[in-house]
Amino acid sequence: MRKKIYLLKLGKIDHQLMEFLEENLKEIYPFDFVSEELRIELDNAFNPIRKQYLSTPIILRLKREKTKDSYMCLGILDVDIYADGLNFIFGEADSINSIAIISLKRLEEGFYGKKENSALLRIRALKEAVHEIGHLFGLRHCKNPLCVMFFSNSLDDTDRKLHNFCNSCKTTLEEILKNEL
Ligand code: ZN
Ligand code: ZN
């Protein structure tokens, strides 16, 4: 049986976006991707002063939801998230527990007062998803600005990079996958 990576919808996430992620992620990672909706309270992660959600309690909460057949989990959020010391984050990965999250909030054109663009949102979400799952497999940040493992400090960084790996990261991932499959 192929190992399963769960894509957990936390909030109002577009159905087409989820399908797009599933289809493209399985091309990149040789695993079964399963989408599921998860209704959980994230109140304890909310910071009312910043009006943002702290990533750590969200990841800890997902740890409680992780099922036995779940090899990895990627939570997809529609709220703004941050980590200590950072104004915001696009996503975070906890490779020890094999749980990662991404937020669509700052990937949406509407966040910047622009007209929404669902095609652009889908590709941005895919890049962030590939990136965080890459971390779950043990990949580190890459210096190549076109590589998906490049650290996105801004949306420009996300838009510049591609949704796949540079040759160096690709080789590293293939080595890792040899032991995982
Ligand atoms: Zn990263
Ligand atoms: Zn790379």
Coordinates of C-alpha atoms and ligand atoms in Angstrom, one line a residue:
M1 CA 0.0 0.0 0.0
R2 CA 1.3 3.4 -0.9
K3 CA 1.9 5.8 1.9
K4 CA -0.7 8.6 2.3
I5 CA -0.1 12.3 2.6
Y6 CA -3.2 14.0 3.9
L7 CA -4.1 17.5 2.7
L8 CA -6.3 18.9 5.5
K9 CA -8.6 21.7 4.7
L10 CA -8.9 24.1 7.6
G11 CA -11.4 26.7 6.8
K12 CA -13.0 27.7 3.5
I13 CA -10.7 26.3 0.9
D14 CA -11.8 26.2 -2.8
H15 CA -12.5 22.7 -4.0
Q16 CA -10.8 23.3 -7.3
L17 CA -7.7 24.5 -5.6
M18 CA -7.6 21.3 -3.5
E19 CA -7.9 19.2 -6.7
F20 CA -5.1 21.2 -8.3
L21 CA -2.9 20.5 -5.4
E22 CA -3.6 16.8 -5.3
E23 CA -3.0 16.3 -9.0
N24 CA 0.2 18.2 -9.1
L25 CA 1.7 17.1 -5.8
K26 CA 1.4 13.4 -6.8
E27 CA 3.4 14.2 -9.9
I28 CA 6.2 15.5 -7.7
Y29 CA 6.0 13.2 -4.7
P30 CA 5.3 9.4 -5.4
F31 CA 2.6 9.1 -2.7
D32 CA -1.2 9.0 -2.4
F33 CA -2.6 12.4 -1.6
V34 CA -5.9 12.5 0.2
S35 CA -7.9 15.7 0.8
E36 CA -10.0 15.9 4.0
E37 CA -11.9 18.7 5.6
L38 CA -11.1 19.2 9.3
R39 CA -13.3 21.3 11.5
I40 CA -11.2 22.3 14.5
E41 CA -11.2 25.4 16.7
L42 CA -8.0 27.5 16.3
D43 CA -8.9 30.0 18.9
N44 CA -6.0 29.2 21.2
A45 CA -3.6 30.1 18.3
F46 CA -5.2 33.5 17.7
N47 CA -3.3 36.6 18.8
P48 CA -5.9 39.4 19.1
I49 CA -3.3 42.2 19.1
R50 CA -1.7 41.0 15.9
K51 CA -4.9 39.6 14.5
Q52 CA -2.9 36.6 13.3
Y53 CA -2.6 33.0 14.3
L54 CA 0.5 31.5 15.8
S55 CA 1.7 28.5 13.8
T56 CA 3.0 26.3 16.7
P57 CA -0.3 25.6 18.5
I58 CA -1.9 24.9 15.1
I59 CA 0.7 22.3 14.3
L60 CA 0.4 20.8 17.8
R61 CA -3.4 20.6 17.3
L62 CA -3.0 18.8 14.0
K63 CA -0.7 16.3 15.7
R64 CA -3.7 15.2 17.8
E65 CA -5.7 14.6 14.6
K66 CA -3.0 12.6 12.8
T67 CA -4.3 9.1 12.0
K68 CA -2.2 5.9 11.9
D69 CA -2.3 5.6 8.2
S70 CA -1.1 9.2 7.7
Y71 CA 2.5 9.4 6.6
M72 CA 2.5 13.2 6.5
C73 CA -0.1 16.0 6.9
L74 CA -0.3 19.3 5.3
G75 CA -2.9 21.7 6.8
I76 CA -4.2 24.4 4.4
L77 CA -5.4 27.5 6.2
D78 CA -7.3 30.6 5.1
V79 CA -6.1 32.7 8.0
D80 CA -3.0 34.8 8.4
I81 CA -0.3 33.0 10.3
Y82 CA 3.0 34.0 12.0
A83 CA 5.9 32.5 13.9
D84 CA 7.9 34.1 16.8
G85 CA 10.2 36.7 15.4
L86 CA 8.5 36.9 12.0
N87 CA 5.8 39.3 10.8
F88 CA 4.1 36.5 8.9
I89 CA 4.9 33.2 7.3
F90 CA 3.5 31.5 4.2
G91 CA 4.0 28.1 5.9
E92 CA 5.9 26.0 8.4
A93 CA 7.0 22.4 8.7
D94 CA 7.5 20.3 11.7
S95 CA 9.6 17.5 10.3
I96 CA 9.8 15.5 13.6
N97 CA 6.0 15.1 13.6
S98 CA 5.6 15.1 9.8
I99 CA 3.1 17.9 10.0
A100 CA 3.2 21.1 7.9
I101 CA 0.9 24.0 7.3
I102 CA 0.5 26.7 4.7
S103 CA -1.7 29.8 4.6
L104 CA -3.4 31.0 1.5
K105 CA -4.1 34.4 3.1
R106 CA -1.1 36.3 1.8
L107 CA -1.1 34.3 -1.5
E108 CA -4.4 35.9 -2.4
E109 CA -4.3 39.1 -4.6
G110 CA -7.2 40.4 -2.5
F111 CA -4.9 40.6 0.5
Y112 CA -3.0 43.4 -1.3
G113 CA -6.1 45.2 -2.4
K114 CA -6.0 43.7 -5.9
K115 CA -8.5 41.7 -7.9
E116 CA -8.6 38.0 -7.0
N117 CA -6.8 35.7 -9.5
S118 CA -7.7 32.0 -8.8
A119 CA -5.1 30.6 -11.3
L120 CA -2.3 32.6 -9.7
L121 CA -3.5 31.6 -6.2
R122 CA -3.4 27.9 -7.2
I123 CA 0.1 28.0 -8.5
R124 CA 1.4 30.0 -5.5
A125 CA -0.3 27.5 -3.1
L126 CA 1.3 24.6 -5.0
K127 CA 4.8 26.2 -4.6
E128 CA 4.3 26.6 -0.9
A129 CA 2.9 23.1 -0.5
V130 CA 5.8 21.5 -2.4
H131 CA 8.2 23.6 -0.3
E132 CA 6.8 22.6 3.1
I133 CA 6.5 18.9 2.1
G134 CA 10.1 19.2 0.9
H135 CA 11.0 20.2 4.5
L136 CA 9.1 17.2 5.8
F137 CA 11.3 15.0 3.7
G138 CA 14.4 16.7 5.2
L139 CA 15.2 19.2 2.4
R140 CA 16.7 22.5 3.5
H141 CA 16.5 25.9 2.0
C142 CA 18.2 26.3 -1.4
K143 CA 20.2 29.3 -2.6
N144 CA 18.8 29.0 -6.1
P145 CA 16.0 31.7 -6.4
L146 CA 14.2 29.5 -9.0
C147 CA 14.2 26.4 -6.9
V148 CA 11.0 25.6 -4.9
M149 CA 13.1 25.2 -1.8
F150 CA 14.2 28.8 -1.9
F151 CA 13.0 30.7 1.2
S152 CA 10.1 33.0 0.3
N153 CA 10.5 36.2 2.3
S154 CA 8.0 38.0 0.1
L155 CA 5.4 37.1 -2.5
D156 CA 7.9 38.2 -5.2
D157 CA 10.1 35.4 -4.1
T158 CA 7.2 32.9 -4.4
D159 CA 6.2 34.2 -7.8
R160 CA 9.8 34.1 -9.1
K161 CA 10.5 30.5 -8.0
L162 CA 9.2 27.5 -9.9
H163 CA 7.0 24.8 -8.4
N164 CA 9.8 22.1 -8.7
F165 CA 13.3 21.5 -7.6
C166 CA 16.7 22.5 -8.9
N167 CA 18.9 19.6 -10.0
S168 CA 20.8 19.6 -6.7
C169 CA 17.6 19.4 -4.5
K170 CA 16.1 16.9 -6.9
T171 CA 19.1 14.6 -6.5
T172 CA 18.9 15.0 -2.7
L173 CA 15.2 14.2 -2.7
E174 CA 15.7 11.1 -4.9
E175 CA 18.2 9.8 -2.4
I176 CA 15.8 10.4 0.5
L177 CA 12.9 8.8 -1.4
K178 CA 15.0 5.6 -2.1
N179 CA 14.9 4.9 1.7
E180 CA 11.3 6.0 2.2
L181 CA 9.5 4.0 -0.5
Ligands
ZN1 ZN 11.2 26.8 4.1
ZN2 ZN 17.3 23.7 -4.9

